[in-house]
XYZ file of C-alpha atoms in Angstrom:
198
model
C -31.013 153.676 -132.299
C -29.384 154.905 -135.578
C -31.274 157.281 -137.698
C -29.721 158.358 -141.028
C -31.444 161.105 -142.929
C -31.693 160.489 -146.710
C -32.096 163.651 -148.835
C -32.772 161.901 -152.123
C -35.153 159.132 -153.318
C -36.813 157.657 -156.089
C -40.279 156.298 -156.180
C -39.388 152.990 -157.689
C -36.534 151.898 -155.708
C -37.780 153.004 -152.179
C -35.473 152.436 -149.265
C -33.029 150.396 -151.277
C -31.569 153.230 -152.922
C -31.982 156.561 -150.903
C -29.192 158.844 -151.140
C -27.259 161.571 -149.181
C -24.209 163.445 -149.002
C -21.833 161.275 -147.176
C -18.825 162.907 -144.819
C -15.343 161.787 -145.498
C -12.431 162.617 -143.164
C -9.085 163.910 -144.349
C -7.642 160.144 -144.260
C -10.414 159.154 -146.751
C -12.477 157.256 -144.373
C -16.038 157.501 -143.404
C -16.575 158.716 -139.777
C -18.467 156.623 -137.403
C -22.218 157.595 -136.345
C -22.159 160.425 -133.879
C -24.018 159.695 -130.704
C -26.545 161.921 -129.182
C -27.151 161.389 -125.446
C -30.821 162.203 -124.904
C -30.629 162.273 -120.950
C -30.944 159.640 -118.447
C -32.905 157.227 -120.371
C -31.397 154.238 -122.198
C -32.218 155.720 -125.595
C -29.357 157.252 -127.698
C -29.660 158.642 -131.041
C -26.833 157.988 -133.706
C -26.845 160.026 -136.883
C -24.506 160.028 -140.055
C -25.530 163.324 -141.363
C -22.456 165.069 -143.004
C -23.103 168.340 -141.164
C -22.431 167.079 -137.692
C -18.875 166.456 -138.705
C -17.703 169.767 -138.178
C -15.074 169.073 -135.681
C -17.036 170.679 -132.867
C -20.643 169.193 -132.416
C -20.341 166.507 -129.865
C -16.708 166.152 -130.283
C -17.285 164.645 -133.927
C -14.307 164.677 -136.095
C -14.132 167.270 -138.890
C -15.158 166.112 -142.480
C -12.813 167.114 -145.291
C -15.039 166.460 -148.095
C -18.516 165.052 -149.087
C -19.188 162.433 -151.386
C -22.532 160.727 -152.798
C -23.645 157.839 -150.491
C -26.633 155.532 -150.937
C -28.662 153.277 -148.453
C -27.533 150.142 -150.572
C -23.882 150.765 -149.405
C -22.617 152.472 -152.741
C -20.128 155.304 -152.202
C -19.122 157.957 -154.739
C -15.408 158.049 -155.781
C -15.358 161.758 -156.296
C -14.761 163.950 -153.281
C -16.037 167.430 -152.920
C -14.146 169.506 -150.345
C -16.270 171.230 -147.545
C -15.930 174.682 -146.868
C -17.031 174.918 -143.295
C -17.097 178.840 -143.132
C -19.841 178.591 -145.951
C -21.717 176.090 -144.001
C -21.646 178.207 -140.782
C -22.800 181.288 -142.825
C -25.479 179.670 -144.922
C -26.507 176.686 -143.056
C -26.257 173.016 -143.899
C -29.625 173.061 -145.602
C -28.530 175.878 -148.131
C -25.065 174.372 -148.547
C -24.314 173.205 -152.211
C -24.276 169.386 -152.284
C -25.253 169.166 -156.005
C -21.725 167.288 -156.896
C -22.664 164.279 -154.495
C -26.093 164.193 -155.742
C -25.077 164.130 -159.409
C -22.784 161.195 -158.701
C -25.823 159.545 -156.725
C -28.062 160.206 -159.891
C -25.419 158.267 -162.066
C -25.605 155.385 -159.581
C -29.373 155.263 -159.842
C -29.024 155.192 -163.577
C -26.737 152.523 -163.370
C -29.402 150.594 -161.186
C -32.054 151.263 -163.678
C -29.724 150.067 -166.630
C -29.147 146.606 -164.808
C -33.051 146.314 -163.955
C -35.384 144.437 -166.055
C -36.852 147.218 -168.387
C -40.478 148.254 -168.108
C -42.118 147.764 -171.568
C -42.650 150.960 -173.368
C -46.325 150.518 -173.780
C -46.718 149.697 -170.197
C -44.813 152.707 -169.117
C -46.877 154.970 -171.414
C -50.062 153.565 -170.209
C -49.040 154.083 -166.496
C -48.113 157.736 -167.520
C -51.638 158.243 -169.034
C -53.307 156.554 -166.050
C -51.482 158.784 -163.505
C -52.515 161.820 -165.560
C -56.077 160.833 -165.565
C -56.131 159.895 -161.938
C -54.784 163.461 -161.109
C -57.648 165.081 -163.004
C -60.141 162.633 -161.558
C -58.819 163.278 -158.098
C -59.595 167.049 -158.476
C -62.865 166.569 -160.438
C -64.406 163.505 -158.688
C -62.468 162.309 -155.721
C -64.800 159.545 -154.851
C -64.621 158.054 -158.475
C -60.838 158.505 -158.261
C -60.879 156.308 -155.120
C -63.064 153.475 -156.567
C -60.653 153.379 -159.368
C -57.633 153.158 -157.059
C -59.317 150.258 -155.063
C -59.900 148.577 -158.509
C -56.137 148.975 -159.413
C -55.147 147.836 -156.154
C -57.018 144.565 -156.710
C -55.898 144.021 -160.149
C -52.307 144.822 -159.370
C -52.463 142.431 -156.150
C -53.537 139.532 -158.221
C -50.922 140.315 -160.934
C -48.166 140.713 -158.396
C -49.049 137.446 -156.770
C -48.959 135.456 -160.113
C -45.576 137.291 -160.967
C -44.203 136.377 -157.527
C -44.930 132.810 -157.883
C -43.699 132.755 -161.477
C -40.200 134.373 -160.151
C -39.873 131.714 -157.516
C -40.805 128.848 -160.038
C -37.806 130.356 -162.336
C -35.452 129.310 -159.575
C -33.316 132.414 -159.974
C -30.733 133.376 -157.358
C -31.955 136.133 -154.734
C -28.942 138.158 -156.124
C -30.268 137.945 -159.782
C -33.591 138.755 -158.578
C -32.577 141.888 -156.551
C -30.565 143.083 -159.491
C -33.366 142.613 -162.040
C -35.797 144.685 -159.517
C -33.103 147.407 -158.791
C -33.431 146.407 -155.214
C -31.167 145.247 -152.353
C -31.525 141.512 -151.768
C -33.194 141.915 -148.428
C -35.679 144.438 -149.980
C -36.411 141.921 -152.959
C -36.936 139.122 -150.598
C -39.425 141.084 -148.734
C -41.138 142.462 -151.819
C -41.495 138.809 -153.257
C -42.750 137.328 -149.958
C -45.281 140.024 -149.564
C -46.747 139.689 -153.033
C -46.870 135.994 -152.829
C -48.755 136.175 -149.505
C -51.136 139.000 -150.514
C -54.042 136.871 -151.382
């Protein structure tokens, strides 16, 4: 089973665009996942976490650099050399991966730019609603739960109508995915889920 840990995510794009620092070998290639043998069972754990490519852990090759990586398959072009002495001294959780993260943030900005914009009045309304719900959750949590239930019903009905509208438009899945800022499989899953909600 392959498990990739993602360090960065956005609320809107979910699993389609989770980011992490990706390992790059000296020849410029991305290393294969590292296999952890968990014992005598048939279960094997694979990981692509950058810090396992230290040239020592489980005979993994040594990464020369890091770059931004996204679950959608995007890879940054800028390479950031790894100082393994610093990693050993500070630990991988403290090691500075800001360069790859900044590149991933620019990728997310590109995804947002290509996606259908949320109307400004709706974005403002959602912001005010979130603020009000935060206060209500602290002051009157049962009332907050009733509001959330009403919102789930309202948004569910709107999502169903919108999903059927998208299907009726006959757009390609690629166009739908780009407009939603998702990968094509995630866009298909979202539309199918909304269309069958009620």
